[in-house]
XYZ file of C-alpha atoms in Angstrom:
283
model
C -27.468 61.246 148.417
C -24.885 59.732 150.274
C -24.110 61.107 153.779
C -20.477 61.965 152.984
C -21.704 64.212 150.004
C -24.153 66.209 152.352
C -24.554 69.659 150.835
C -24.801 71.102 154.620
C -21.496 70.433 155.343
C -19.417 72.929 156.549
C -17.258 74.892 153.607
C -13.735 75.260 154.152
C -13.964 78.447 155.402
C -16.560 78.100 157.775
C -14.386 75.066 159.810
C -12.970 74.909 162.891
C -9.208 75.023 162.805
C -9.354 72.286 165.130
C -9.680 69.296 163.818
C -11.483 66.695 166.194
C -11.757 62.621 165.355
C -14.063 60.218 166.317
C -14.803 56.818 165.548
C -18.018 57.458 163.368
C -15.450 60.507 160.651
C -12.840 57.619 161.260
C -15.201 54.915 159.796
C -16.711 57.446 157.453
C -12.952 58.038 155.863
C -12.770 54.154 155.514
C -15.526 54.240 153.523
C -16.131 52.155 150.855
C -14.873 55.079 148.503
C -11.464 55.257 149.640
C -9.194 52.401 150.402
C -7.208 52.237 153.567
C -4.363 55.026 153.646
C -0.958 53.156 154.393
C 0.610 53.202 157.610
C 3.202 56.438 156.988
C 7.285 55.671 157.697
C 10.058 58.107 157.756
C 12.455 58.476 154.570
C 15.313 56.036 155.833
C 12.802 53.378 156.419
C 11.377 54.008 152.873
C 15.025 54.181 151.820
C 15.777 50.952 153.264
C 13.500 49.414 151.293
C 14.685 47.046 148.463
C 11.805 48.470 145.364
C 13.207 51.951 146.431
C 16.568 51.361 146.371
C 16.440 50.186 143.103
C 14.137 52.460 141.772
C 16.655 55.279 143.015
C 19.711 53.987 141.273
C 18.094 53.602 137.973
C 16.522 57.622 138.708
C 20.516 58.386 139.013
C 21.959 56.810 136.275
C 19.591 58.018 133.696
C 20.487 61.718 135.242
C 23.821 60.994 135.048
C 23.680 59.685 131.442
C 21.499 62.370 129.985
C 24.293 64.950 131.659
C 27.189 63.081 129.541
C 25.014 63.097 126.675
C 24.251 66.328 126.778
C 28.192 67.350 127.706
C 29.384 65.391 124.083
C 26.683 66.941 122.370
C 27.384 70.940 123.688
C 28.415 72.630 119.760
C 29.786 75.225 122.276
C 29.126 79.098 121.519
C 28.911 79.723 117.741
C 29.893 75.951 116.966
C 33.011 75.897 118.274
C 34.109 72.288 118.098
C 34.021 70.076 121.520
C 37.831 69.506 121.776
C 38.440 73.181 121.029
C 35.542 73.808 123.942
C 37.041 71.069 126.344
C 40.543 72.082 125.801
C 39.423 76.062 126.728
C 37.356 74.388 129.699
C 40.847 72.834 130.805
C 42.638 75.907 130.262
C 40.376 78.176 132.527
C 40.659 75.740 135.680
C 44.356 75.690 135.050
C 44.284 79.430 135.036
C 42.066 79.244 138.259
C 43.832 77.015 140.109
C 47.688 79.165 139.473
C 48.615 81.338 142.213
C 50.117 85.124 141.346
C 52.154 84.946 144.321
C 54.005 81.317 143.322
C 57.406 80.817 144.794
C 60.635 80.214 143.420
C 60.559 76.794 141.646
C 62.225 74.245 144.184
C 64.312 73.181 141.497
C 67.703 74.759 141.333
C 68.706 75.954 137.614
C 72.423 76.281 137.207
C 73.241 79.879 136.111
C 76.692 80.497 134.532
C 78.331 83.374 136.084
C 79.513 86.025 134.018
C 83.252 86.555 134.602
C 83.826 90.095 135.755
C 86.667 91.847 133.875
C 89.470 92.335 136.059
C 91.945 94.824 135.802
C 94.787 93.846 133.508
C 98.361 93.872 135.496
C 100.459 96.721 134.546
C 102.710 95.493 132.201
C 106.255 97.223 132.557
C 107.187 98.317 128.608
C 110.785 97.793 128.077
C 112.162 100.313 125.821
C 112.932 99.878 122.636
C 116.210 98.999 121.641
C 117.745 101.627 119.467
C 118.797 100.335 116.034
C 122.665 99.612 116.471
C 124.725 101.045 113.743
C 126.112 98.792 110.834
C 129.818 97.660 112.161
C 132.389 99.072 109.971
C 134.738 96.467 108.737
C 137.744 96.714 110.044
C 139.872 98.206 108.177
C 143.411 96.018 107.169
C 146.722 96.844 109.010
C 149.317 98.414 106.828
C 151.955 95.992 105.652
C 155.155 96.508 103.332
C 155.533 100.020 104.022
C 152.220 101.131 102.872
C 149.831 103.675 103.973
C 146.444 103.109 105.587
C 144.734 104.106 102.015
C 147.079 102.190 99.833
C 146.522 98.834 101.978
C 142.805 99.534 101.892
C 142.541 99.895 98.039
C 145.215 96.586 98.255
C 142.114 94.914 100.054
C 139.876 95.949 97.152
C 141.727 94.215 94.762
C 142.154 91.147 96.737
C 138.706 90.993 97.895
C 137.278 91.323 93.787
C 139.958 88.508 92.742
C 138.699 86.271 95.748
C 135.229 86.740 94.374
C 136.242 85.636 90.484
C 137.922 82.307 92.028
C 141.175 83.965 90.769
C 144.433 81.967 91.868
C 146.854 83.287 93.928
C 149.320 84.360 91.660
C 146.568 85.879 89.806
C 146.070 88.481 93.033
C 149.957 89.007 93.689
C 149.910 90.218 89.881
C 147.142 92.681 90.070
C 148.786 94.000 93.631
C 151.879 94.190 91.515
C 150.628 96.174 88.948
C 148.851 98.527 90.860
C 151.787 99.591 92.852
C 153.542 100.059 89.444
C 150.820 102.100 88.105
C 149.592 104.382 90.551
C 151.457 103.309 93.622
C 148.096 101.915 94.943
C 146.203 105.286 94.474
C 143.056 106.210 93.061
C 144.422 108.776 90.591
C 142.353 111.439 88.445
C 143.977 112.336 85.840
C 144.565 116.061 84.146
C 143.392 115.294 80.788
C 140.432 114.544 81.797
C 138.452 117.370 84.605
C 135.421 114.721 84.527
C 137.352 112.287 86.759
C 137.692 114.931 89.472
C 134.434 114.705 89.714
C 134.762 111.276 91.255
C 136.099 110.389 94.764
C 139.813 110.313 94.019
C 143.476 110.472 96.076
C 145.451 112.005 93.276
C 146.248 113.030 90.053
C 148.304 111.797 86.868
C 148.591 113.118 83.308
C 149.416 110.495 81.369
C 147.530 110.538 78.192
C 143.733 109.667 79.832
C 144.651 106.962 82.415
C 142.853 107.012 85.459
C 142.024 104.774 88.347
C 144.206 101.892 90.346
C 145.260 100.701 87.248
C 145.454 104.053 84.773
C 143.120 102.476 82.147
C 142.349 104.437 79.158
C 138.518 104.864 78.383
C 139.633 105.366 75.255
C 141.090 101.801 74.742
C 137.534 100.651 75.632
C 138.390 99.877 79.374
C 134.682 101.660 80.850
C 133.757 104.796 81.325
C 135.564 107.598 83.510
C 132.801 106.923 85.774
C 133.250 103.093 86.321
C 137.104 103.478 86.200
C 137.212 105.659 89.260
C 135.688 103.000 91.027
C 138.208 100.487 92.286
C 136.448 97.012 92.488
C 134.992 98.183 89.117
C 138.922 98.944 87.772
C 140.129 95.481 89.382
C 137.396 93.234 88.118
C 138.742 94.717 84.573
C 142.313 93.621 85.455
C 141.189 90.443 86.194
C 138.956 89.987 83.209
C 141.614 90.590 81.008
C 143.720 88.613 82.710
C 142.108 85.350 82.407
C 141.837 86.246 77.926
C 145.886 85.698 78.199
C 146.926 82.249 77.035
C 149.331 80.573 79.597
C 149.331 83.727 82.099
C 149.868 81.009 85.579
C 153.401 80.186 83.638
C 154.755 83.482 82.892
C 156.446 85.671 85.563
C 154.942 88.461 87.078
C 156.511 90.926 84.795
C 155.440 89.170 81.843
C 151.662 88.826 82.878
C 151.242 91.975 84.021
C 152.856 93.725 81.039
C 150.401 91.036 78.488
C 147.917 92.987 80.015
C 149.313 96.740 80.343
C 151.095 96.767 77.251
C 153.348 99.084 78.856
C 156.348 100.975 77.381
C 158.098 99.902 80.428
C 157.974 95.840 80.272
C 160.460 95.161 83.489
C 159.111 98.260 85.764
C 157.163 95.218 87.456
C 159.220 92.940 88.549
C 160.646 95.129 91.728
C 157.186 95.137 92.949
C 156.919 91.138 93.502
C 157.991 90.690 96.872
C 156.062 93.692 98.131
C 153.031 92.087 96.427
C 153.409 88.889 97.723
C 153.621 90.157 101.183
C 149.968 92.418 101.190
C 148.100 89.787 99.447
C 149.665 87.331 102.737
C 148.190 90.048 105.319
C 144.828 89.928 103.574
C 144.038 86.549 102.730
């Protein structure tokens, strides 16, 4: 048995804590068991080293592969796809990295003001303008020694011929008769109480004339109704009038009595002048 497998040796327990070397332990630890230990350098000069170096990089790149490897390969919790995991993975940190107490984004966004509503100015009302009253015509001035109502009835007739395109003549005739007739009066007449119910500036009693013009209703003229109205009594005139052949030729007299048929043929002519002059003032 070899000297460095002595059984006497000291156990572990039983040796000194302080370790002592000599030349004859140095030589035994060179042995021909062991081979020479290396001188021992620090960790840059190992470092510096060129099989080190290299032996390091490779050592980092494999840990740096199996990491990506191992990233593209995570199913995630409950096999949630990778994007879905990467895109909640991007989310978080961008949670993380907000602030609560951000300021006021340095851009300035235009904001429309809203238009207050300002008081409207008082507006001063005028008042309303009452309705004026309808302007009476005014009423004809009395010629040839007539009344006020005669020359306004004279207007009547002139005004109804002027409407029917009648000539001239045509209007001195009806003027004539109607002073012959009822001296320009709107007469009732006492044969017949119905035509007192009608607006009226008189009364005659012959037979059942009535009106400007005492036409009968019984002859067919109208109506005690329409009779009593002047412009209705002229427009008859007129009407019958213009059914006489040759009337513009005849005289006055004869015109107006082709239409009358009165017992008294020549009780018109006197009235001609007269005639002539109203239908002057109102034309």
């Amino acid at each position: 048995m070899l000297a460095d497998h002595s059984p006497q040796q000291p156990s572990p327990e039983t040796r000194p804590h302080t370790r002592t070397v000599d030349a004859a332990s140095g030589e035994r630890r060179i042995g021909r068991h062991r081979a020479p230990e290396p001188p021992r350098r620090g960790a840059r000069a190992v470092l510096a080293s060129t099989p080190a170096r290299v032996a390091l990089a490779g050592g980092v790149t494999c840990c740096l592969g199996l990491v990506a490897f191992a990233g593209a390969h995570d199913p995630g919790p409950r096999g949630t796809p990778v994007s879905e995991v990467l895109a909640d993975r991007a989310e978080a940190a961008d949670r993380a990295s907000r602030s609560l107490d951000r300021g006021a984004s340095p851009v300035a966004v235009p904001v429309t003001p809203i238009p207050t509503a300002s008081p409207s100015p008082s507006v001063t009302r005028q008042p309303t303008p009452k309705p004026k009253k309808p302007v009476k015509p005014r009423r004809p001035q009395p010629v040839a020694g007539l009344t006020q109502a005669q020359m306004d009835n004279a207007k009547v007739i002139v005004d109804v011929g002027v409407q029917l395109k009648v000539p001239r003549r045509g209007l001195v005739v009806a003027i004539a008769t109607a002073m012959q007739e009822s001296n320009l009066y709107n007469l009732a007449s006492d044969v017949l109480p119905e035509s007192y119910d009608y607006p009226h500036q008189g009364s005659g009693s012959d037979h059942d004339s009535v009106g400007l013009f005492q036409q009968r209703p019984s002859s067919g003229w109208g109506t005690v109704a329409q009779l009593m109205r002047p412009a209705y009594a002229a427009r008859a005139f007129y009407t019958a009038l213009a059914e006489v052949p040759g009337w513009q030729e005849m005289s006055v007299t004869a015109a107006a009595q082709a239409v009358q048929v009165s017992a008294f043929p020549d009780a018109y002519a006197p009235h001609e002048q007269r005639a002539t002059t109203v239908v002057a003032a109102l034309t």
